[in-house]
Amino acid sequence: MRQLAVATSALCLLATLARPALAADAPAAVSMTIVNVEYEGSKLWLPGTITAKKGAKVTLKLINNVPSDPNQHGFAIPAFNVAEIVTRGEPKTVEFTADKAGVFPIICQLHPAHVGGQLVVLP
């Protein structure tokens, strides 16, 4: 009986050591809604900071809620080739992999004077 317990323990240990990488080993995916609003005349995307771990899949739902004209605003993260034009009332979704660490600006490629934000990718 003791030999069976030792053999079972050894098999469990080997199975644990030899296991392939599991999804739990990958960075957690990031899924957020980012809303463009107007506050005292300034247009900005909220939240202004997005954080992800390197290698994470990032999915952002973009909603333009700015009531004044123009009815289109940009959302761009140039370092990750993200560039969308979001029309009021027509949400868009962007997806990318945060494959490099650092702090990367988020801008409105249509209206450079608008308040931007940042994508923080942790190592």
PDB file of N, CA and C in Angstrom, residues 13-89:
ATOM      1  N   LEU A  13       3.710  14.538  -9.104  1.00  0.00           N
ATOM      2  CA  LEU A  13       4.805  15.498  -9.174  1.00  0.00           C
ATOM      3  C   LEU A  13       5.325  15.627 -10.608  1.00  0.00           C
ATOM      4  N   LEU A  14       5.499  14.497 -11.282  1.00  0.00           N
ATOM      5  CA  LEU A  14       5.973  14.525 -12.674  1.00  0.00           C
ATOM      6  C   LEU A  14       4.967  15.226 -13.585  1.00  0.00           C
ATOM      7  N   ALA A  15       3.705  14.953 -13.372  1.00  0.00           N
ATOM      8  CA  ALA A  15       2.670  15.584 -14.196  1.00  0.00           C
ATOM      9  C   ALA A  15       2.673  17.094 -14.000  1.00  0.00           C
ATOM     10  N   THR A  16       2.884  17.538 -12.773  1.00  0.00           N
ATOM     11  CA  THR A  16       2.922  18.974 -12.492  1.00  0.00           C
ATOM     12  C   THR A  16       4.129  19.627 -13.146  1.00  0.00           C
ATOM     13  N   LEU A  17       5.277  19.002 -13.048  1.00  0.00           N
ATOM     14  CA  LEU A  17       6.497  19.569 -13.611  1.00  0.00           C
ATOM     15  C   LEU A  17       6.493  19.572 -15.134  1.00  0.00           C
ATOM     16  N   ALA A  18       5.839  18.596 -15.729  1.00  0.00           N
ATOM     17  CA  ALA A  18       5.870  18.450 -17.182  1.00  0.00           C
ATOM     18  C   ALA A  18       4.702  19.141 -17.881  1.00  0.00           C
ATOM     19  N   ARG A  19       3.861  19.823 -17.118  1.00  0.00           N
ATOM     20  CA  ARG A  19       2.659  20.407 -17.729  1.00  0.00           C
ATOM     21  C   ARG A  19       3.026  21.525 -18.691  1.00  0.00           C
ATOM     22  N   PRO A  20       2.253  21.695 -19.755  1.00  0.00           N
ATOM     23  CA  PRO A  20       2.485  22.826 -20.655  1.00  0.00           C
ATOM     24  C   PRO A  20       2.042  24.111 -19.966  1.00  0.00           C
ATOM     25  N   ALA A  21       2.493  25.248 -20.489  1.00  0.00           N
ATOM     26  CA  ALA A  21       2.088  26.537 -19.925  1.00  0.00           C
ATOM     27  C   ALA A  21       0.579  26.670 -20.024  1.00  0.00           C
ATOM     28  N   LEU A  22      -0.044  27.079 -18.952  1.00  0.00           N
ATOM     29  CA  LEU A  22      -1.490  27.246 -18.924  1.00  0.00           C
ATOM     30  C   LEU A  22      -1.850  28.697 -19.185  1.00  0.00           C
ATOM     31  N   ALA A  23      -3.115  28.920 -19.494  1.00  0.00           N
ATOM     32  CA  ALA A  23      -3.582  30.283 -19.732  1.00  0.00           C
ATOM     33  C   ALA A  23      -3.340  31.159 -18.512  1.00  0.00           C
ATOM     34  N   ALA A  24      -3.343  30.569 -17.325  1.00  0.00           N
ATOM     35  CA  ALA A  24      -3.105  31.339 -16.103  1.00  0.00           C
ATOM     36  C   ALA A  24      -1.696  31.932 -16.089  1.00  0.00           C
ATOM     37  N   ASP A  25      -0.774  31.355 -16.866  1.00  0.00           N
ATOM     38  CA  ASP A  25       0.585  31.873 -16.936  1.00  0.00           C
ATOM     39  C   ASP A  25       0.676  33.124 -17.816  1.00  0.00           C
ATOM     40  N   ALA A  26      -0.302  33.332 -18.656  1.00  0.00           N
ATOM     41  CA  ALA A  26      -0.309  34.490 -19.552  1.00  0.00           C
ATOM     42  C   ALA A  26      -0.830  35.708 -18.788  1.00  0.00           C
ATOM     43  N   PRO A  27      -0.441  36.918 -19.199  1.00  0.00           N
ATOM     44  CA  PRO A  27      -0.958  38.111 -18.535  1.00  0.00           C
ATOM     45  C   PRO A  27      -2.474  38.203 -18.711  1.00  0.00           C
ATOM     46  N   ALA A  28      -3.128  38.754 -17.720  1.00  0.00           N
ATOM     47  CA  ALA A  28      -4.579  38.905 -17.776  1.00  0.00           C
ATOM     48  C   ALA A  28      -4.965  39.845 -18.913  1.00  0.00           C
ATOM     49  N   ALA A  29      -5.995  39.471 -19.633  1.00  0.00           N
ATOM     50  CA  ALA A  29      -6.508  40.327 -20.696  1.00  0.00           C
ATOM     51  C   ALA A  29      -7.119  41.584 -20.074  1.00  0.00           C
ATOM     52  N   VAL A  30      -7.084  42.671 -20.827  1.00  0.00           N
ATOM     53  CA  VAL A  30      -7.659  43.934 -20.372  1.00  0.00           C
ATOM     54  C   VAL A  30      -8.835  44.261 -21.280  1.00  0.00           C
ATOM     55  N   SER A  31      -9.980  44.502 -20.674  1.00  0.00           N
ATOM     56  CA  SER A  31     -11.173  44.876 -21.421  1.00  0.00           C
ATOM     57  C   SER A  31     -11.802  46.074 -20.712  1.00  0.00           C
ATOM     58  N   MET A  32     -11.901  47.182 -21.428  1.00  0.00           N
ATOM     59  CA  MET A  32     -12.398  48.423 -20.813  1.00  0.00           C
ATOM     60  C   MET A  32     -13.279  49.188 -21.784  1.00  0.00           C
ATOM     61  N   THR A  33     -14.133  50.023 -21.200  1.00  0.00           N
ATOM     62  CA  THR A  33     -14.886  50.993 -21.982  1.00  0.00           C
ATOM     63  C   THR A  33     -14.249  52.355 -21.748  1.00  0.00           C
ATOM     64  N   ILE A  34     -13.926  53.040 -22.833  1.00  0.00           N
ATOM     65  CA  ILE A  34     -13.311  54.361 -22.781  1.00  0.00           C
ATOM     66  C   ILE A  34     -14.320  55.335 -23.403  1.00  0.00           C
ATOM     67  N   VAL A  35     -14.640  56.408 -22.661  1.00  0.00           N
ATOM     68  CA  VAL A  35     -15.684  57.330 -23.102  1.00  0.00           C
ATOM     69  C   VAL A  35     -15.095  58.714 -23.352  1.00  0.00           C
ATOM     70  N   ASN A  36     -15.425  59.294 -24.500  1.00  0.00           N
ATOM     71  CA  ASN A  36     -15.012  60.657 -24.835  1.00  0.00           C
ATOM     72  C   ASN A  36     -16.093  61.595 -24.309  1.00  0.00           C
ATOM     73  N   VAL A  37     -15.673  62.550 -23.464  1.00  0.00           N
ATOM     74  CA  VAL A  37     -16.608  63.496 -22.865  1.00  0.00           C
ATOM     75  C   VAL A  37     -16.078  64.915 -23.048  1.00  0.00           C
ATOM     76  N   GLU A  38     -16.955  65.870 -22.794  1.00  0.00           N
ATOM     77  CA  GLU A  38     -16.564  67.279 -22.824  1.00  0.00           C
ATOM     78  C   GLU A  38     -16.776  67.854 -21.434  1.00  0.00           C
ATOM     79  N   TYR A  39     -15.735  68.492 -20.899  1.00  0.00           N
ATOM     80  CA  TYR A  39     -15.816  69.104 -19.583  1.00  0.00           C
ATOM     81  C   TYR A  39     -15.261  70.515 -19.675  1.00  0.00           C
ATOM     82  N   GLU A  40     -16.106  71.487 -19.413  1.00  0.00           N
ATOM     83  CA  GLU A  40     -15.724  72.897 -19.472  1.00  0.00           C
ATOM     84  C   GLU A  40     -14.984  73.237 -20.764  1.00  0.00           C
ATOM     85  N   GLY A  41     -15.485  72.705 -21.870  1.00  0.00           N
ATOM     86  CA  GLY A  41     -14.929  73.006 -23.188  1.00  0.00           C
ATOM     87  C   GLY A  41     -13.810  72.095 -23.650  1.00  0.00           C
ATOM     88  N   SER A  42     -13.263  71.275 -22.749  1.00  0.00           N
ATOM     89  CA  SER A  42     -12.189  70.342 -23.134  1.00  0.00           C
ATOM     90  C   SER A  42     -12.774  68.971 -23.436  1.00  0.00           C
ATOM     91  N   LYS A  43     -12.265  68.368 -24.498  1.00  0.00           N
ATOM     92  CA  LYS A  43     -12.677  67.009 -24.848  1.00  0.00           C
ATOM     93  C   LYS A  43     -11.603  66.046 -24.384  1.00  0.00           C
ATOM     94  N   LEU A  44     -11.995  64.971 -23.714  1.00  0.00           N
ATOM     95  CA  LEU A  44     -11.031  64.003 -23.216  1.00  0.00           C
ATOM     96  C   LEU A  44     -11.638  62.612 -23.178  1.00  0.00           C
ATOM     97  N   TRP A  45     -10.758  61.606 -23.264  1.00  0.00           N
ATOM     98  CA  TRP A  45     -11.147  60.203 -23.149  1.00  0.00           C
ATOM     99  C   TRP A  45     -10.953  59.780 -21.697  1.00  0.00           C
ATOM    100  N   LEU A  46     -11.970  59.148 -21.111  1.00  0.00           N
ATOM    101  CA  LEU A  46     -11.910  58.676 -19.729  1.00  0.00           C
ATOM    102  C   LEU A  46     -12.156  57.178 -19.647  1.00  0.00           C
ATOM    103  N   PRO A  47     -11.431  56.429 -18.834  1.00  0.00           N
ATOM    104  CA  PRO A  47     -10.330  56.910 -18.027  1.00  0.00           C
ATOM    105  C   PRO A  47      -9.149  57.302 -18.905  1.00  0.00           C
ATOM    106  N   GLY A  48      -8.310  58.187 -18.367  1.00  0.00           N
ATOM    107  CA  GLY A  48      -7.178  58.717 -19.121  1.00  0.00           C
ATOM    108  C   GLY A  48      -5.959  57.818 -19.118  1.00  0.00           C
ATOM    109  N   THR A  49      -5.928  56.839 -18.199  1.00  0.00           N
ATOM    110  CA  THR A  49      -4.802  55.912 -18.138  1.00  0.00           C
ATOM    111  C   THR A  49      -5.315  54.487 -18.250  1.00  0.00           C
ATOM    112  N   ILE A  50      -4.705  53.733 -19.148  1.00  0.00           N
ATOM    113  CA  ILE A  50      -5.010  52.308 -19.328  1.00  0.00           C
ATOM    114  C   ILE A  50      -3.743  51.561 -18.926  1.00  0.00           C
ATOM    115  N   THR A  51      -3.902  50.532 -18.108  1.00  0.00           N
ATOM    116  CA  THR A  51      -2.747  49.749 -17.648  1.00  0.00           C
ATOM    117  C   THR A  51      -2.912  48.300 -18.063  1.00  0.00           C
ATOM    118  N   ALA A  52      -1.838  47.713 -18.569  1.00  0.00           N
ATOM    119  CA  ALA A  52      -1.827  46.299 -18.969  1.00  0.00           C
ATOM    120  C   ALA A  52      -0.438  45.742 -18.720  1.00  0.00           C
ATOM    121  N   LYS A  53      -0.351  44.427 -18.641  1.00  0.00           N
ATOM    122  CA  LYS A  53       0.953  43.767 -18.555  1.00  0.00           C
ATOM    123  C   LYS A  53       1.412  43.423 -19.969  1.00  0.00           C
ATOM    124  N   LYS A  54       2.726  43.419 -20.149  1.00  0.00           N
ATOM    125  CA  LYS A  54       3.295  43.072 -21.445  1.00  0.00           C
ATOM    126  C   LYS A  54       2.791  41.694 -21.872  1.00  0.00           C
ATOM    127  N   GLY A  55       2.322  41.619 -23.109  1.00  0.00           N
ATOM    128  CA  GLY A  55       1.798  40.376 -23.660  1.00  0.00           C
ATOM    129  C   GLY A  55       0.298  40.238 -23.537  1.00  0.00           C
ATOM    130  N   ALA A  56      -0.352  41.140 -22.816  1.00  0.00           N
ATOM    131  CA  ALA A  56      -1.801  41.051 -22.616  1.00  0.00           C
ATOM    132  C   ALA A  56      -2.557  41.469 -23.876  1.00  0.00           C
ATOM    133  N   LYS A  57      -3.681  40.828 -24.103  1.00  0.00           N
ATOM    134  CA  LYS A  57      -4.597  41.249 -25.160  1.00  0.00           C
ATOM    135  C   LYS A  57      -5.442  42.382 -24.577  1.00  0.00           C
ATOM    136  N   VAL A  58      -5.518  43.494 -25.302  1.00  0.00           N
ATOM    137  CA  VAL A  58      -6.265  44.657 -24.840  1.00  0.00           C
ATOM    138  C   VAL A  58      -7.449  44.874 -25.780  1.00  0.00           C
ATOM    139  N   THR A  59      -8.641  44.969 -25.187  1.00  0.00           N
ATOM    140  CA  THR A  59      -9.859  45.233 -25.937  1.00  0.00           C
ATOM    141  C   THR A  59     -10.487  46.488 -25.354  1.00  0.00           C
ATOM    142  N   LEU A  60     -10.671  47.493 -26.187  1.00  0.00           N
ATOM    143  CA  LEU A  60     -11.235  48.759 -25.741  1.00  0.00           C
ATOM    144  C   LEU A  60     -12.502  49.075 -26.525  1.00  0.00           C
ATOM    145  N   LYS A  61     -13.582  49.329 -25.805  1.00  0.00           N
ATOM    146  CA  LYS A  61     -14.822  49.794 -26.432  1.00  0.00           C
ATOM    147  C   LYS A  61     -14.802  51.309 -26.330  1.00  0.00           C
ATOM    148  N   LEU A  62     -14.835  51.987 -27.451  1.00  0.00           N
ATOM    149  CA  LEU A  62     -14.744  53.439 -27.517  1.00  0.00           C
ATOM    150  C   LEU A  62     -16.114  54.047 -27.760  1.00  0.00           C
ATOM    151  N   ILE A  63     -16.507  54.981 -26.891  1.00  0.00           N
ATOM    152  CA  ILE A  63     -17.804  55.638 -27.007  1.00  0.00           C
ATOM    153  C   ILE A  63     -17.582  57.145 -27.027  1.00  0.00           C
ATOM    154  N   ASN A  64     -18.093  57.812 -28.056  1.00  0.00           N
ATOM    155  CA  ASN A  64     -17.997  59.266 -28.178  1.00  0.00           C
ATOM    156  C   ASN A  64     -19.294  59.872 -27.650  1.00  0.00           C
ATOM    157  N   ASN A  65     -19.226  60.500 -26.462  1.00  0.00           N
ATOM    158  CA  ASN A  65     -20.391  61.151 -25.859  1.00  0.00           C
ATOM    159  C   ASN A  65     -20.303  62.667 -25.893  1.00  0.00           C
ATOM    160  N   VAL A  66     -19.416  63.227 -26.709  1.00  0.00           N
ATOM    161  CA  VAL A  66     -19.294  64.680 -26.793  1.00  0.00           C
ATOM    162  C   VAL A  66     -20.528  65.229 -27.507  1.00  0.00           C
ATOM    163  N   PRO A  67     -21.295  66.096 -26.830  1.00  0.00           N
ATOM    164  CA  PRO A  67     -22.548  66.575 -27.445  1.00  0.00           C
ATOM    165  C   PRO A  67     -22.341  67.660 -28.502  1.00  0.00           C
ATOM    166  N   SER A  68     -21.222  68.384 -28.451  1.00  0.00           N
ATOM    167  CA  SER A  68     -21.009  69.486 -29.397  1.00  0.00           C
ATOM    168  C   SER A  68     -20.359  68.974 -30.682  1.00  0.00           C
ATOM    169  N   ASP A  69     -20.420  69.832 -31.704  1.00  0.00           N
ATOM    170  CA  ASP A  69     -19.780  69.477 -32.968  1.00  0.00           C
ATOM    171  C   ASP A  69     -18.292  69.735 -32.874  1.00  0.00           C
ATOM    172  N   PRO A  70     -17.483  69.044 -33.624  1.00  0.00           N
ATOM    173  CA  PRO A  70     -17.821  68.014 -34.601  1.00  0.00           C
ATOM    174  C   PRO A  70     -18.277  66.729 -33.911  1.00  0.00           C
ATOM    175  N   ASN A  71     -18.949  65.880 -34.689  1.00  0.00           N
ATOM    176  CA  ASN A  71     -19.490  64.643 -34.114  1.00  0.00           C
ATOM    177  C   ASN A  71     -18.506  63.478 -34.199  1.00  0.00           C
ATOM    178  N   GLN A  72     -17.303  63.715 -34.686  1.00  0.00           N
ATOM    179  CA  GLN A  72     -16.282  62.663 -34.766  1.00  0.00           C
ATOM    180  C   GLN A  72     -15.038  63.092 -34.005  1.00  0.00           C
ATOM    181  N   HIS A  73     -14.467  62.122 -33.281  1.00  0.00           N
ATOM    182  CA  HIS A  73     -13.219  62.361 -32.561  1.00  0.00           C
ATOM    183  C   HIS A  73     -12.311  61.157 -32.745  1.00  0.00           C
ATOM    184  N   GLY A  74     -11.028  61.408 -32.662  1.00  0.00           N
ATOM    185  CA  GLY A  74     -10.054  60.344 -32.857  1.00  0.00           C
ATOM    186  C   GLY A  74      -9.599  59.720 -31.548  1.00  0.00           C
ATOM    187  N   PHE A  75      -9.167  58.485 -31.658  1.00  0.00           N
ATOM    188  CA  PHE A  75      -8.541  57.761 -30.543  1.00  0.00           C
ATOM    189  C   PHE A  75      -7.380  57.011 -31.159  1.00  0.00           C
ATOM    190  N   ALA A  76      -6.164  57.361 -30.756  1.00  0.00           N
ATOM    191  CA  ALA A  76      -4.995  56.727 -31.363  1.00  0.00           C
ATOM    192  C   ALA A  76      -3.929  56.430 -30.317  1.00  0.00           C
ATOM    193  N   ILE A  77      -3.312  55.266 -30.473  1.00  0.00           N
ATOM    194  CA  ILE A  77      -2.120  54.889 -29.722  1.00  0.00           C
ATOM    195  C   ILE A  77      -1.109  54.526 -30.802  1.00  0.00           C
ATOM    196  N   PRO A  78      -0.352  55.509 -31.283  1.00  0.00           N
ATOM    197  CA  PRO A  78       0.539  55.274 -32.423  1.00  0.00           C
ATOM    198  C   PRO A  78       1.523  54.119 -32.235  1.00  0.00           C
ATOM    199  N   ALA A  79       2.025  53.921 -31.036  1.00  0.00           N
ATOM    200  CA  ALA A  79       3.017  52.864 -30.796  1.00  0.00           C
ATOM    201  C   ALA A  79       2.461  51.473 -31.057  1.00  0.00           C
ATOM    202  N   PHE A  80       1.122  51.333 -31.069  1.00  0.00           N
ATOM    203  CA  PHE A  80       0.498  50.031 -31.303  1.00  0.00           C
ATOM    204  C   PHE A  80      -0.366  50.034 -32.557  1.00  0.00           C
ATOM    205  N   ASN A  81      -0.147  51.018 -33.420  1.00  0.00           N
ATOM    206  CA  ASN A  81      -0.879  51.132 -34.688  1.00  0.00           C
ATOM    207  C   ASN A  81      -2.391  51.161 -34.499  1.00  0.00           C
ATOM    208  N   VAL A  82      -2.829  51.805 -33.424  1.00  0.00           N
ATOM    209  CA  VAL A  82      -4.261  51.980 -33.174  1.00  0.00           C
ATOM    210  C   VAL A  82      -4.619  53.385 -33.618  1.00  0.00           C
ATOM    211  N   ALA A  83      -5.608  53.508 -34.489  1.00  0.00           N
ATOM    212  CA  ALA A  83      -6.097  54.815 -34.944  1.00  0.00           C
ATOM    213  C   ALA A  83      -7.540  54.633 -35.399  1.00  0.00           C
ATOM    214  N   GLU A  84      -8.470  55.131 -34.593  1.00  0.00           N
ATOM    215  CA  GLU A  84      -9.891  55.019 -34.919  1.00  0.00           C
ATOM    216  C   GLU A  84     -10.523  56.395 -34.921  1.00  0.00           C
ATOM    217  N   ILE A  85     -11.556  56.530 -35.736  1.00  0.00           N
ATOM    218  CA  ILE A  85     -12.398  57.708 -35.716  1.00  0.00           C
ATOM    219  C   ILE A  85     -13.738  57.237 -35.166  1.00  0.00           C
ATOM    220  N   VAL A  86     -14.163  57.875 -34.068  1.00  0.00           N
ATOM    221  CA  VAL A  86     -15.373  57.440 -33.378  1.00  0.00           C
ATOM    222  C   VAL A  86     -16.442  58.520 -33.541  1.00  0.00           C
ATOM    223  N   THR A  87     -17.526  58.132 -34.193  1.00  0.00           N
ATOM    224  CA  THR A  87     -18.646  59.034 -34.421  1.00  0.00           C
ATOM    225  C   THR A  87     -19.610  58.948 -33.240  1.00  0.00           C
ATOM    226  N   ARG A  88     -20.124  60.102 -32.829  1.00  0.00           N
ATOM    227  CA  ARG A  88     -21.096  60.143 -31.739  1.00  0.00           C
ATOM    228  C   ARG A  88     -22.248  59.178 -32.043  1.00  0.00           C
ATOM    229  N   GLY A  89     -22.569  58.322 -31.081  1.00  0.00           N
ATOM    230  CA  GLY A  89     -23.665  57.368 -31.237  1.00  0.00           C
ATOM    231  C   GLY A  89     -23.283  56.070 -31.929  1.00  0.00           C
TER     232      GLY A  89
END
